[in-house]
Tab-separated table of C-alpha atoms in Angstrom:
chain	number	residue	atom	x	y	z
A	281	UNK	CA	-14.335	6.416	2.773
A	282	UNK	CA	-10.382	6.528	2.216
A	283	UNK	CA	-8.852	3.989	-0.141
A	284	UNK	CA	-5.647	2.999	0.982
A	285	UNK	CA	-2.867	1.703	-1.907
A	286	UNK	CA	0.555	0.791	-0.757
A	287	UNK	CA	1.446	3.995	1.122
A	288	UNK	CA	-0.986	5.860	-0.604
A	289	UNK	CA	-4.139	7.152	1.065
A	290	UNK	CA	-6.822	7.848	-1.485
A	291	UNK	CA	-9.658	10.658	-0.287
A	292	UNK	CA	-12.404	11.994	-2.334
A	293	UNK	CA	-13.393	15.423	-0.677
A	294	UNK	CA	-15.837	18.300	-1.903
A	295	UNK	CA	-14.935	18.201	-5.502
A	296	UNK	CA	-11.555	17.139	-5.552
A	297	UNK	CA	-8.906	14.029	-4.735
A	298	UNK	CA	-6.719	14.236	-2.312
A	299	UNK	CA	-3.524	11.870	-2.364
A	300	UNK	CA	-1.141	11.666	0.761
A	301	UNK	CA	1.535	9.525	1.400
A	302	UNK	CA	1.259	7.239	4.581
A	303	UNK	CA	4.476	6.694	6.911
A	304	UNK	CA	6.599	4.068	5.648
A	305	UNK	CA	6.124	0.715	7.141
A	306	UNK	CA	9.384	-0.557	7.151
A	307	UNK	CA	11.074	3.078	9.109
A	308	UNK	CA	13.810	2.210	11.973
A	309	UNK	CA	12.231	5.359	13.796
A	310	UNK	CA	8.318	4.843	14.222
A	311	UNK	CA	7.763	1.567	12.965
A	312	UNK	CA	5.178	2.424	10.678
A	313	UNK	CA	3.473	4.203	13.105
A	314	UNK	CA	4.319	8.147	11.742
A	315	UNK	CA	5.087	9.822	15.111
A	316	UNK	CA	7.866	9.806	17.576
A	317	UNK	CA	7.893	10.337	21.030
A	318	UNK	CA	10.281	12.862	22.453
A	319	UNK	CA	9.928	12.853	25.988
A	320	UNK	CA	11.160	16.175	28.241
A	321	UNK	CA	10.357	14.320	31.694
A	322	UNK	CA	8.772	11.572	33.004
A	323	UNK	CA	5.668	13.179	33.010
A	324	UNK	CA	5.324	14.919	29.906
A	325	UNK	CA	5.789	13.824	26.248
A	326	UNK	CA	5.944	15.609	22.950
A	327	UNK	CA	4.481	13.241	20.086
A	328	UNK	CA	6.890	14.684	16.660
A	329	UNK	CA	5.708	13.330	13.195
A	330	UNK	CA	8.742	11.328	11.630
A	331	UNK	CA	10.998	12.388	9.038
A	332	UNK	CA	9.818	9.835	6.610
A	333	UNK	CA	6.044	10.979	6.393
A	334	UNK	CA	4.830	14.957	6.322
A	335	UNK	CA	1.023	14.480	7.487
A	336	UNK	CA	0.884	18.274	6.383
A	337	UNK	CA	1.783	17.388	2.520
A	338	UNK	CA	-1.149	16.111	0.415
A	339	UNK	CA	-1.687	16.724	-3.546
A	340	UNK	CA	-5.141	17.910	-4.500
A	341	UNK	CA	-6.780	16.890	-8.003
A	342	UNK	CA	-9.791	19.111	-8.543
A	343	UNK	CA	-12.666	17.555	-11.256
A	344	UNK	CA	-15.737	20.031	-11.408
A	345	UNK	CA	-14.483	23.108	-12.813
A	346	UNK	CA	-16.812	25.967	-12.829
A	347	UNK	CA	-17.962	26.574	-16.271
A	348	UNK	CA	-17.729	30.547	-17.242
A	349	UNK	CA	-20.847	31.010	-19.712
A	350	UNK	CA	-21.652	35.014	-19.790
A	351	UNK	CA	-19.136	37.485	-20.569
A	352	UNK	CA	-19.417	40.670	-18.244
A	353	UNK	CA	-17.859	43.479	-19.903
A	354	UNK	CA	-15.492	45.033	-17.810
């Protein structure tokens, strides 16, 4: 379950933390919302993240580290 702080989404994933930054609420652009639409025609529209998120961006804290107790000789 994702913990949300300010515009910081919290997630706790297979050994590690992942922290991402949420779109900013207060953006002319989306509104808070994190996409744009760009539309070609009536008919079709392409939905663009916004400039002031990256949903592709996240940092990744790892806490189990695997513990190396033989020595192999080479």
């Amino acid at each position: 379950m994702p913990l949300t702080i300010g515009r910081w989404r919290i997630d706790r994933h297979e050994g590690a933390i992942y922290l991402q930054r949420q779109p900013n609420p207060r953006c002319r652009e989306c509104g808070g919302e994190g996409s744009v639409d760009s539309p070609l025609t009536e008919h079709d529209r392409i939905v663009e993240p916004c400039g002031c998120w990256d949903p592709f961006r996240s940092i990744r804290i790892r806490f189990s580290r695997t513990v190396v107790t033989e020595r192999y000789p080479f």
